[in-house]
Amino acid sequence: MHTALKTLLALVLAASPLAAHAESWTYTDGAGETITLDAVPQRIIATEDAAAALIPLGIRPVGIIASSQPQESRALQGLDLTGIEMVGVAYNEVDIEKAAMLQPDLVIAEYWPGDREWGGGPAVTGQDGQLRALAPVTGPAQLDSVVGLIEEYEKLATSFGADLSTPAIAAAKANFERARDAFSAAAKAKPNLTALAVWAGDDGLWVAAPEGSAELMDLKRWGLGFLKTGLNPDSGYWETVSWERSDTYQPDIILIDNRKPTNRASAEAKPTWTAMKAAAAGAIGEWPAYWLRNYSAYAGELDKLTAVVAAADENLTTAQ
Amino acid sequence: MTVSAPTFDARRGVPLLLGLLGLVAIVLCVAFLSITVGARPVTLDTVWAALTAYNPDSTDHRIIWELRLPRTVIGLLVGAALGLAGAVLQGATRNPLADPSILGIHAGAALFVVLGVAILGISQLSIYVWLAFAGAGAAMLIVYAVASLGREGATPIKLALAGAAMTAALQSVISAILLTSPRTLDEVRFWQVGSLAGRNMDIVIQVAPFLAVGIVLALASARLLDGLSMGEDVARALGQRIGLSRAIAGLAAVVLAGASTAAAGPIAFVGLTVPHVARAITGPNYRWILPYSMLLAPILLLGADVLGRVLAPPGEVQVGIVTAFLGAPFFIALVRRRKLASL
């Protein structure tokens, strides 16, 4: 009788989903913390950036925290979000009840070493963030390469049980490699070309420091030259320049932050925009600022940039 | 103490009138500086050429016409509006710390504009201004209603507390809507600090009629404010309708604060400080305090803006930050030197 009960119990346990994933799961995150779970996490809540990386790799989170409505999120563009719950649609905010109902095993966010904070906002994913009451927060660090970041996500997805050998994933990667090689060839053909990445603000022109942006560092690595700018008084990411002094920097091509679709139009509406020779010459491309997380999106942006670089005059300005 | 409404006293009136004329001259000087001084050095000859023989192909000429002129006009109008709004609010609430920022009016206006732009995708300035009014009015009504709870009604201290709480709450909502990520603070900064930069003549044309109405309303309420400043009982004895007086003054403040927020974002401190400076010069009579505030405030605001343009080249310091830096020590000194006249 006693034995029979034990056998029955063992059978019940074996049939339960818990036992199927009874192997433990461990990951060392971008902040250097190692996390260990008893089982491979099944129910993941991801920030929009992490979701943009994981969905194309076949890992579908149960919930997404975004800083805007999904249709306005550059990162989530073109991804199939059916069946995924939006648990946050404003920066630094999360619908904690909705998130709790999803019963997450894990939250995937990104660590920004420059800011020493997790993406999604300190009140959501930070050390005392609301989500930490539901599940541990982990994820890769935002370093100096989007490709490196995608590779880190590939490891993460594999550890969740994703199969990365599907034809769709392979095709996306191959297409990215083609776009990268084309960009690199175009950039290396113009060694004197200098680029400047900007955000056109109302109160001034915001000039980006390439070191603060993983995608700009990738472009640099593949052969695109960036204009040297002054020290940055504001933060590690931007230097602001008065619109009266918009001719402070004279690059051969300007890359405008394309997170906001109206950014180029508001730049062109500024009376002194064309004091930059590249703006007057129309040598303007898009800078996919901080939102690229998968090979398909990257390939599309690279193809646009390749066309701009190919059409640019590397001797438009003499600046080095 | 007499219970008659104050009348024109020649011994005080003549010097005060001359003082007003002096202030007009200083306003003109500051406006001249605002057109000639900026982040980019432009020679006086070039400024003159830009104003008399405009050449759209010259970057310098475009800077004068399309950046500095609108900025100067906005600075003058918004300054006058802020100074008057602060003086009117201080008089109507009899609270020496009242100003559009402290009472939550700025934050209300800013929030409605931000909501309109972010959620409804509004870009027409004509709608923008109305949103700012609606937000300013709603915030003021809510603050007043909250402060009126309890036995003694809307006391100055309860108004200030309710307003401060409102401002804090609304600012956090504004940040949440605007902050797409910590890596872009551009628009957030504008709606938290305010700026005269990057606004063109369209916005001036759009808000100017409203500011004109607000200025007339505010100046016309001088008599009512003088009545209120004698205390509610005295004002009632003089036959004044307290509620109506406060409503008119409140309307003037909402129009002025709403229009100035639509034009330049929420700029704090000007409306708080300037009426005290005016009062120190003129004494307690609102018929003088109001015009003095209206002229002193643009001097402070535009002067601060000019300073901000040359402080941190090649960038600029937003005017709201400079006014706080300039105004704060001055204000503290004023408070320490003379007991703030209880209003």
XYZ file of C-alpha atoms in Angstrom:
663
model
C 0.000 0.000 0.000
C 2.705 2.368 1.098
C 4.817 1.412 -1.896
C 1.859 1.723 -4.208
C 1.267 5.295 -3.005
C 4.905 6.126 -3.579
C 4.783 4.720 -7.090
C 1.634 6.672 -7.810
C 3.256 9.843 -6.524
C 6.319 9.241 -8.667
C 4.118 8.724 -11.723
C 2.216 11.919 -11.063
C 5.460 13.828 -10.652
C 6.941 12.387 -13.817
C 3.890 13.431 -15.800
C 3.965 16.976 -14.482
C 5.581 19.657 -16.666
C 7.926 20.523 -13.809
C 9.813 17.300 -14.119
C 10.292 17.721 -17.859
C 12.516 20.741 -17.207
C 14.057 19.613 -13.988
C 17.517 20.659 -15.207
C 18.659 23.871 -13.553
C 19.287 27.037 -15.618
C 22.036 29.556 -15.007
C 23.125 32.845 -16.626
C 25.631 35.587 -15.839
C 24.087 38.925 -16.691
C 25.515 42.161 -18.055
C 25.988 43.581 -14.580
C 28.147 40.576 -13.652
C 25.565 38.866 -11.412
C 25.029 35.143 -11.823
C 21.514 33.862 -11.510
C 20.476 30.209 -11.107
C 16.947 28.842 -11.457
C 15.732 25.315 -10.633
C 14.352 24.858 -14.115
C 14.620 26.376 -17.568
C 12.341 29.452 -17.502
C 9.236 29.075 -19.666
C 7.299 32.269 -18.993
C 9.401 35.315 -19.784
C 8.572 39.000 -19.555
C 10.915 40.997 -21.786
C 11.633 44.678 -22.336
C 10.862 45.820 -25.886
C 14.546 45.633 -26.824
C 14.942 42.114 -25.483
C 11.680 41.037 -27.128
C 12.877 42.458 -30.459
C 15.913 40.198 -30.140
C 14.216 37.049 -28.822
C 11.081 36.839 -30.992
C 13.035 36.437 -34.284
C 15.043 33.691 -32.566
C 11.882 31.743 -31.820
C 11.487 32.671 -28.146
C 8.103 34.296 -27.539
C 7.812 36.163 -24.257
C 4.453 36.106 -22.459
C 4.669 39.841 -21.743
C 6.490 42.922 -23.043
C 7.409 46.129 -21.206
C 7.722 48.987 -23.693
C 8.155 52.711 -23.281
C 5.417 53.476 -25.794
C 2.470 51.816 -27.528
C 3.818 48.851 -29.562
C 2.975 50.480 -32.906
C 5.236 53.417 -31.977
C 8.151 51.252 -30.865
C 10.946 51.144 -33.432
C 12.366 48.000 -31.857
C 9.108 46.027 -32.203
C 8.464 47.115 -35.791
C 7.446 44.297 -38.083
C 7.334 41.648 -35.358
C 4.348 39.395 -34.783
C 3.088 40.206 -31.292
C -0.117 38.140 -31.304
C -0.837 36.563 -27.956
C 1.782 38.644 -26.167
C 0.506 40.831 -23.343
C 1.738 44.460 -23.199
C 2.450 44.993 -19.499
C 3.979 48.443 -19.935
C 3.423 51.162 -22.552
C 5.230 54.111 -20.910
C 8.819 54.509 -19.811
C 9.429 53.537 -16.199
C 5.892 52.190 -15.751
C 4.530 48.669 -15.552
C 1.041 47.310 -14.968
C 2.160 45.150 -12.088
C -1.176 43.310 -11.724
C -1.164 42.303 -15.385
C 2.466 41.252 -15.021
C 1.665 39.172 -11.917
C -1.178 37.368 -13.724
C 1.326 36.209 -16.330
C 3.228 34.367 -13.574
C 6.657 35.068 -15.063
C 9.649 32.837 -14.309
C 12.110 35.471 -15.469
C 12.381 39.080 -16.678
C 14.829 39.797 -19.507
C 16.087 43.366 -19.735
C 19.324 44.998 -20.827
C 22.000 46.458 -18.605
C 23.415 49.860 -19.637
C 26.843 50.105 -17.974
C 27.163 53.808 -18.842
C 24.029 54.649 -16.865
C 24.470 51.731 -14.451
C 20.830 50.919 -14.931
C 18.554 48.341 -16.500
C 16.477 49.188 -19.549
C 12.770 49.697 -18.988
C 13.273 52.210 -16.193
C 14.587 52.027 -12.639
C 11.103 51.763 -11.095
C 10.409 48.677 -13.228
C 13.656 46.719 -13.566
C 16.011 48.520 -11.156
C 17.336 47.084 -7.895
C 14.086 47.992 -6.126
C 11.979 47.771 -9.286
C 8.419 46.490 -9.082
C 9.066 43.487 -11.334
C 11.701 42.048 -9.005
C 8.936 41.041 -6.638
C 7.585 38.700 -9.322
C 10.696 37.223 -10.911
C 14.443 37.780 -11.131
C 15.690 40.307 -13.718
C 18.593 39.365 -15.955
C 19.936 40.024 -19.431
C 22.958 41.031 -21.491
C 24.873 44.304 -21.276
C 24.625 47.035 -23.895
C 28.250 47.305 -24.958
C 29.901 48.546 -28.113
C 28.365 46.299 -30.764
C 24.823 45.414 -31.767
C 26.164 42.271 -33.436
C 27.768 41.255 -30.141
C 24.465 41.903 -28.417
C 22.535 39.762 -30.918
C 25.090 36.950 -30.422
C 24.560 37.190 -26.665
C 20.809 36.870 -27.259
C 21.457 33.829 -29.454
C 23.183 32.163 -26.491
C 20.330 33.146 -24.232
C 17.700 31.853 -26.664
C 19.580 28.563 -27.049
C 19.634 28.152 -23.280
C 15.839 28.584 -23.303
C 15.647 25.722 -25.812
C 15.399 27.651 -29.092
C 16.483 25.956 -32.323
C 18.604 28.465 -34.238
C 19.122 26.209 -37.250
C 15.753 26.937 -38.864
C 15.853 28.196 -42.469
C 14.226 31.520 -41.557
C 16.851 32.356 -38.939
C 19.690 31.281 -41.203
C 18.307 33.351 -44.093
C 17.987 36.456 -41.919
C 21.573 36.104 -40.796
C 22.862 35.519 -44.330
C 20.970 38.576 -45.559
C 22.490 40.652 -42.765
C 25.992 39.460 -43.688
C 25.380 40.486 -47.289
C 24.171 43.932 -46.182
C 27.118 44.310 -43.816
C 29.653 43.399 -46.514
C 28.037 45.821 -48.957
C 28.120 48.610 -46.367
C 31.703 47.851 -45.465
C 32.764 47.908 -49.118
C 31.038 51.262 -49.648
C 32.557 52.751 -46.496
C 36.078 51.477 -47.164
C 35.913 52.873 -50.693
C 35.761 56.355 -49.096
C 38.473 56.526 -46.445
C 38.177 60.302 -46.085
C 34.429 60.268 -45.435
C 33.367 61.656 -42.049
C 29.946 61.083 -40.500
C 28.129 62.792 -37.643
C 25.126 61.325 -35.830
C 22.604 63.838 -34.514
C 19.195 64.378 -32.961
C 17.497 67.586 -34.090
C 16.185 69.116 -30.891
C 14.088 72.238 -30.592
C 16.536 73.856 -28.213
C 19.636 72.850 -30.100
C 21.379 70.273 -32.232
C 22.245 67.182 -30.240
C 25.462 65.564 -31.432
C 25.967 61.927 -30.511
C 29.182 60.466 -29.184
C 29.754 57.316 -31.298
C 31.242 55.588 -28.223
C 27.829 55.753 -26.550
C 26.021 53.898 -29.297
C 26.538 50.226 -30.131
C 25.355 50.565 -33.745
C 27.611 53.551 -34.458
C 30.544 51.556 -33.085
C 29.615 48.721 -35.464
C 29.585 51.134 -38.421
C 32.961 52.467 -37.327
C 34.324 48.935 -37.119
C 33.096 48.248 -40.657
C 34.965 51.231 -42.044
C 32.842 54.363 -41.629
C 34.818 57.367 -40.354
C 33.284 59.617 -37.715
C 33.989 63.279 -37.193
C 35.892 64.053 -34.005
C 33.743 66.168 -31.697
C 34.403 68.146 -28.560
C 34.149 66.852 -25.036
C 30.703 66.166 -23.871
C 29.403 68.420 -21.094
C 25.940 66.887 -20.849
C 26.337 63.174 -20.475
C 28.176 60.290 -22.055
C 25.789 60.251 -24.989
C 25.260 63.759 -26.297
C 26.784 67.150 -26.792
C 24.351 69.978 -27.441
C 25.172 72.686 -29.930
C 23.173 75.901 -30.253
C 21.285 76.204 -33.543
C 23.177 79.476 -33.999
C 26.371 77.419 -34.069
C 25.103 74.548 -36.188
C 28.187 74.964 -38.402
C 30.426 73.971 -35.469
C 30.861 70.532 -36.990
C 31.167 69.968 -40.717
C 30.810 66.261 -41.552
C 30.496 64.825 -45.063
C 27.307 62.979 -44.128
C 24.793 63.488 -41.337
C 22.938 60.583 -39.754
C 19.677 61.621 -38.081
C 18.285 59.617 -35.169
C 15.255 57.848 -36.655
C 13.485 56.854 -33.468
C 11.113 59.736 -34.072
C 9.744 59.742 -37.629
C 9.463 63.546 -37.665
C 13.082 64.130 -36.655
C 14.341 64.788 -40.180
C 11.502 67.185 -40.968
C 12.096 69.149 -37.769
C 15.810 69.344 -38.598
C 15.089 70.670 -42.068
C 12.712 73.266 -40.634
C 15.530 74.858 -38.637
C 16.782 78.038 -40.358
C 20.429 77.161 -39.819
C 20.233 73.441 -40.649
C 21.851 74.039 -44.027
C 24.803 75.822 -42.394
C 26.112 72.264 -42.342
C 27.438 71.594 -45.829
C 26.248 67.999 -45.732
C 22.696 69.172 -45.000
C 22.860 71.643 -47.889
C 24.136 68.853 -50.154
C 21.431 66.461 -48.990
C 23.994 63.939 -47.726
C 21.647 62.737 -44.999
C 21.085 59.219 -43.743
C 19.255 57.575 -40.881
C 20.791 56.554 -37.591
C 18.902 53.612 -36.117
C 19.569 54.886 -32.613
C 19.634 52.309 -29.826
C 16.809 50.135 -31.133
C 18.361 47.514 -33.453
C 18.161 44.034 -31.940
C 17.836 41.552 -34.789
C 19.455 40.742 -38.122
C 16.433 41.528 -40.336
C 16.032 45.064 -39.013
C 19.788 45.596 -39.124
C 20.003 44.501 -42.769
C 17.246 46.926 -43.766
C 18.934 49.867 -42.043
C 22.355 48.952 -43.445
C 21.036 48.858 -47.006
C 19.692 52.417 -46.610
C 23.016 53.571 -45.133
C 25.000 51.910 -47.912
C 23.071 53.953 -50.479
C 23.806 57.194 -48.574
C 27.509 56.388 -48.238
C 27.752 55.397 -51.887
C 26.199 58.704 -52.969
C 28.261 60.850 -50.604
C 31.195 63.078 -51.516
C 34.074 62.192 -49.210
C 35.768 65.513 -49.945
C 32.734 67.705 -49.250
C 34.483 69.038 -46.167
C 38.141 68.952 -45.285
C 37.607 68.024 -41.636
C 39.274 64.860 -40.421
C -6.417 102.781 8.653
C -8.631 104.324 6.027
C -11.304 102.311 4.317
C -11.270 104.242 1.071
C -9.849 102.827 -2.112
C -6.362 104.224 -2.776
C -6.179 107.236 -5.064
C -3.393 108.814 -7.108
C -0.925 110.510 -4.783
C 1.246 112.962 -6.720
C 4.155 112.829 -4.256
C 4.499 109.067 -4.740
C 2.969 108.903 -8.166
C 5.362 111.078 -10.135
C 8.563 109.231 -9.149
C 6.814 105.886 -9.762
C 5.698 107.049 -13.185
C 9.263 108.128 -14.002
C 10.425 104.733 -12.742
C 8.075 103.028 -15.195
C 9.550 105.050 -18.047
C 13.035 104.061 -16.887
C 12.000 100.403 -16.944
C 10.672 100.773 -20.490
C 14.126 102.053 -21.483
C 15.821 99.065 -19.791
C 13.428 96.655 -21.527
C 14.442 98.172 -24.863
C 18.146 97.804 -23.954
C 17.690 94.128 -23.060
C 15.773 93.548 -26.296
C 18.672 95.145 -28.196
C 21.123 92.826 -26.410
C 18.924 89.841 -27.207
C 19.150 90.619 -30.914
C 22.878 91.376 -30.931
C 24.274 88.761 -28.513
C 24.051 85.023 -29.026
C 25.918 81.750 -29.166
C 27.362 82.828 -32.496
C 29.232 86.151 -32.570
C 27.639 88.420 -35.164
C 29.002 91.946 -35.654
C 26.758 94.969 -35.135
C 27.180 95.902 -38.801
C 25.896 92.486 -39.810
C 22.946 92.777 -37.413
C 22.093 96.151 -38.916
C 22.430 94.783 -42.436
C 20.207 91.825 -41.535
C 17.504 94.151 -40.245
C 17.699 96.656 -43.108
C 18.817 94.625 -46.131
C 17.855 91.036 -45.447
C 19.692 88.436 -47.471
C 18.205 84.935 -47.013
C 21.401 83.285 -48.298
C 23.444 84.578 -45.379
C 23.523 82.316 -42.338
C 24.102 85.319 -40.082
C 21.064 87.127 -41.479
C 18.911 84.044 -41.020
C 20.098 83.708 -37.431
C 19.059 87.300 -36.689
C 15.678 87.041 -38.411
C 14.631 83.503 -37.761
C 16.252 82.684 -34.425
C 16.922 85.844 -32.430
C 13.969 88.043 -33.377
C 11.285 85.458 -32.515
C 13.207 84.589 -29.386
C 13.298 88.242 -28.334
C 9.593 88.797 -28.982
C 8.679 85.583 -27.143
C 10.938 86.586 -24.257
C 9.243 89.991 -23.948
C 5.704 88.622 -24.190
C 6.231 85.564 -22.000
C 8.134 87.651 -19.448
C 5.336 90.191 -19.199
C 2.784 87.378 -18.901
C 4.714 85.567 -16.167
C 5.313 88.716 -14.121
C 1.660 89.705 -14.298
C 0.374 86.179 -13.631
C 2.541 85.944 -10.533
C 1.465 89.343 -9.211
C -2.222 88.649 -9.856
C -2.058 85.233 -8.194
C -0.210 86.593 -5.169
C -2.876 89.250 -4.800
C -5.864 87.003 -5.391
C -4.716 84.245 -3.037
C -2.986 86.670 -0.611
C -0.106 84.238 -0.685
C 3.411 85.681 -1.050
C 4.621 82.396 -2.557
C 1.946 82.107 -5.239
C 3.050 81.813 -8.847
C 1.842 79.744 -11.804
C 4.433 77.040 -11.156
C 3.725 76.644 -7.468
C -0.029 76.476 -7.986
C 0.311 73.706 -10.592
C -0.957 75.860 -13.470
C 2.199 75.491 -15.560
C 2.312 71.757 -15.088
C -1.364 71.442 -16.029
C -0.846 73.425 -19.228
C 2.309 71.491 -20.105
C 0.653 68.129 -19.452
C -2.310 68.870 -21.721
C -0.033 70.012 -24.533
C 2.168 66.950 -24.138
C -0.857 64.636 -24.070
C -2.246 66.302 -27.173
C 1.006 65.961 -29.055
C 1.937 62.487 -27.839
C -1.444 60.787 -27.931
C -3.594 62.713 -30.400
C -0.670 63.669 -32.610
C -1.683 67.325 -32.643
C 0.730 69.659 -34.347
C -1.397 72.734 -35.141
C -0.450 75.573 -32.845
C -4.016 76.855 -32.792
C -5.141 73.709 -30.948
C -2.013 73.668 -28.852
C -2.877 76.998 -27.209
C -6.374 75.856 -26.279
C -4.971 72.674 -24.788
C -2.636 74.774 -22.653
C -5.567 76.878 -21.432
C -7.672 73.827 -20.686
C -4.805 72.268 -18.752
C -4.048 75.471 -16.860
C -7.721 75.971 -15.989
C -8.260 72.365 -14.958
C -5.151 72.353 -12.769
C -6.143 75.615 -11.114
C -9.696 74.439 -10.405
C -8.488 71.133 -8.975
C -5.853 72.805 -6.808
C -8.412 75.303 -5.566
C -10.967 72.574 -4.875
C -8.456 70.424 -3.000
C -7.253 73.421 -0.994
C -10.873 74.337 -0.149
C -11.460 71.027 1.609
C -11.649 71.308 5.357
C -12.972 73.967 7.652
C -11.035 77.106 6.987
C -11.330 76.913 3.161
C -8.539 77.691 0.680
C -5.915 79.210 2.927
C -2.683 80.414 1.272
C -0.675 77.602 2.811
C -3.136 74.901 1.707
C -3.170 76.347 -1.815
C 0.609 76.217 -1.979
C 0.674 72.638 -0.666
C -2.043 71.437 -3.041
C -0.302 73.197 -5.936
C 3.092 71.734 -5.120
C 1.609 68.240 -4.884
C -0.200 68.762 -8.178
C 2.955 69.997 -9.906
C 4.970 67.023 -8.707
C 2.308 64.552 -9.806
C 1.823 66.127 -13.237
C 5.554 66.476 -13.912
C 6.059 62.778 -13.318
C 3.272 61.994 -15.781
C 4.842 64.353 -18.340
C 8.203 62.613 -17.935
C 6.629 59.183 -18.286
C 4.943 60.180 -21.540
C 7.979 61.854 -23.030
C 10.864 59.735 -21.880
C 11.282 57.243 -24.651
C 14.523 56.314 -22.945
C 17.053 57.918 -20.656
C 19.118 58.536 -23.736
C 16.901 61.239 -25.098
C 15.916 64.002 -22.777
C 15.383 66.620 -25.418
C 11.652 67.176 -25.221
C 11.470 66.262 -21.592
C 13.823 69.080 -20.777
C 11.708 71.583 -22.629
C 8.514 70.635 -20.822
C 10.197 70.613 -17.438
C 12.382 73.704 -17.616
C 11.064 75.816 -20.467
C 13.075 77.584 -23.121
C 12.832 80.508 -25.502
C 14.934 78.719 -28.132
C 13.591 76.843 -31.121
C 10.221 78.588 -31.198
C 9.339 80.542 -34.310
C 7.120 83.484 -35.144
C 4.112 81.222 -35.792
C 3.788 80.572 -32.097
C 4.107 84.285 -31.349
C 1.288 85.125 -33.756
C -0.780 82.321 -32.263
C -0.453 83.302 -28.604
C -0.172 87.094 -28.933
C -3.955 87.791 -28.942
C -4.429 85.616 -25.862
C -1.559 87.297 -24.073
C -3.053 90.692 -24.952
C -6.414 89.670 -23.475
C -4.679 88.288 -20.389
C -2.632 91.455 -19.902
C -5.707 93.676 -20.187
C -7.661 91.449 -17.777
C -4.794 91.436 -15.292
C -4.238 95.198 -15.383
C -7.985 95.755 -15.066
C -8.107 93.632 -11.925
C -5.745 95.983 -10.035
C -8.627 97.621 -8.201
C -10.094 94.270 -7.198
C -6.721 93.099 -5.911
C -6.295 96.279 -3.908
C -9.672 95.589 -2.330
C -8.757 91.980 -1.540
C -5.426 93.018 -0.048
C -7.259 94.886 2.700
C -8.795 91.647 3.895
C -12.052 89.985 2.945
C -14.143 91.755 5.544
C -12.989 95.207 4.491
C -13.422 94.314 0.821
C -16.978 93.148 1.501
C -17.681 96.312 3.455
C -16.555 98.264 0.382
C -19.188 96.381 -1.589
C -16.770 94.090 -3.432
C -17.887 90.634 -4.516
C -14.995 88.491 -3.310
C -15.811 85.386 -5.345
C -16.179 87.347 -8.570
C -12.940 89.282 -7.967
C -11.037 86.051 -7.415
C -12.632 84.472 -10.505
C -11.614 87.402 -12.738
C -8.070 87.425 -11.361
C -7.908 83.628 -11.693
C -9.082 83.807 -15.302
C -6.396 86.396 -16.080
C -3.737 84.170 -14.499
C -4.916 81.055 -16.374
C -4.919 82.851 -19.733
C -1.469 84.339 -19.120
C 0.087 81.152 -17.747
C -1.541 78.948 -20.399
C -0.416 81.138 -23.286
C 3.097 81.547 -21.904
C 3.438 77.785 -21.364
C 2.291 77.069 -24.905
C 4.924 79.512 -26.151
C 7.925 78.711 -23.972
C 7.180 75.755 -21.720
C 6.861 76.083 -17.967
C 9.331 78.712 -16.739
C 9.434 78.884 -12.971
C 10.617 81.569 -10.589
C 9.971 84.677 -12.698
C 6.358 84.932 -11.582
C 7.346 84.298 -7.978
C 10.256 86.732 -7.665
C 9.339 89.708 -9.794
C 6.195 90.859 -7.931
C 8.228 91.013 -4.699
C 10.827 93.212 -6.362
C 8.012 95.372 -7.727
C 6.399 95.580 -4.284
C 9.738 96.607 -2.739
C 9.823 99.561 -5.148
C 6.184 100.581 -5.276
C 4.658 99.661 -1.949
C 1.444 97.670 -1.570
C -0.682 99.314 -4.254
C -1.538 96.869 -7.085
C -2.104 99.677 -9.528
C 1.671 100.098 -9.439
C 2.708 96.538 -8.656
C 1.077 95.174 -11.816
C 2.698 97.472 -14.421
C 6.052 97.241 -12.621
C 5.879 93.431 -12.627
C 4.940 93.492 -16.286
C 8.113 95.428 -17.144
C 10.543 93.916 -14.629
C 9.794 90.317 -15.612
C 10.844 90.557 -19.284
C 14.089 92.235 -18.154
C 14.841 89.252 -15.904
C 13.702 86.620 -18.403
C 15.329 87.989 -21.532
C 18.476 88.999 -19.629
C 18.753 85.439 -18.302
C 18.225 84.057 -21.795
C 21.006 86.211 -23.262
C 23.313 85.057 -20.468
C 22.416 81.418 -21.108
C 23.407 81.761 -24.760
C 27.016 82.651 -23.934
C 27.629 80.586 -20.779
C 28.419 77.187 -22.281
C 29.534 77.371 -25.914
C 28.843 75.794 -28.354
C 25.699 74.795 -26.458
C 23.227 76.937 -24.555
C 21.837 76.894 -21.036
C 18.062 76.911 -20.941
C 16.538 80.110 -19.671
C 14.579 78.403 -16.904
C 17.827 77.193 -15.356
C 19.460 80.630 -15.566
C 16.474 82.462 -14.033
C 16.545 80.075 -11.085
C 20.298 80.641 -10.621
C 19.995 84.413 -10.970
C 16.746 84.807 -9.125
C 17.305 82.500 -6.166
C 20.076 84.378 -4.310
C 18.444 87.686 -5.080
C 15.123 86.454 -3.787
C 16.666 85.018 -0.613
C 18.410 88.321 0.058
C 15.147 90.170 -0.436
C 13.290 87.885 1.954
C 16.008 88.200 4.604
C 16.323 91.960 4.326
C 12.675 92.804 4.712
C 9.924 90.792 6.194
C 7.771 89.827 3.260
C 4.767 92.064 3.427
C 1.925 89.829 4.466
C -0.584 90.052 1.664
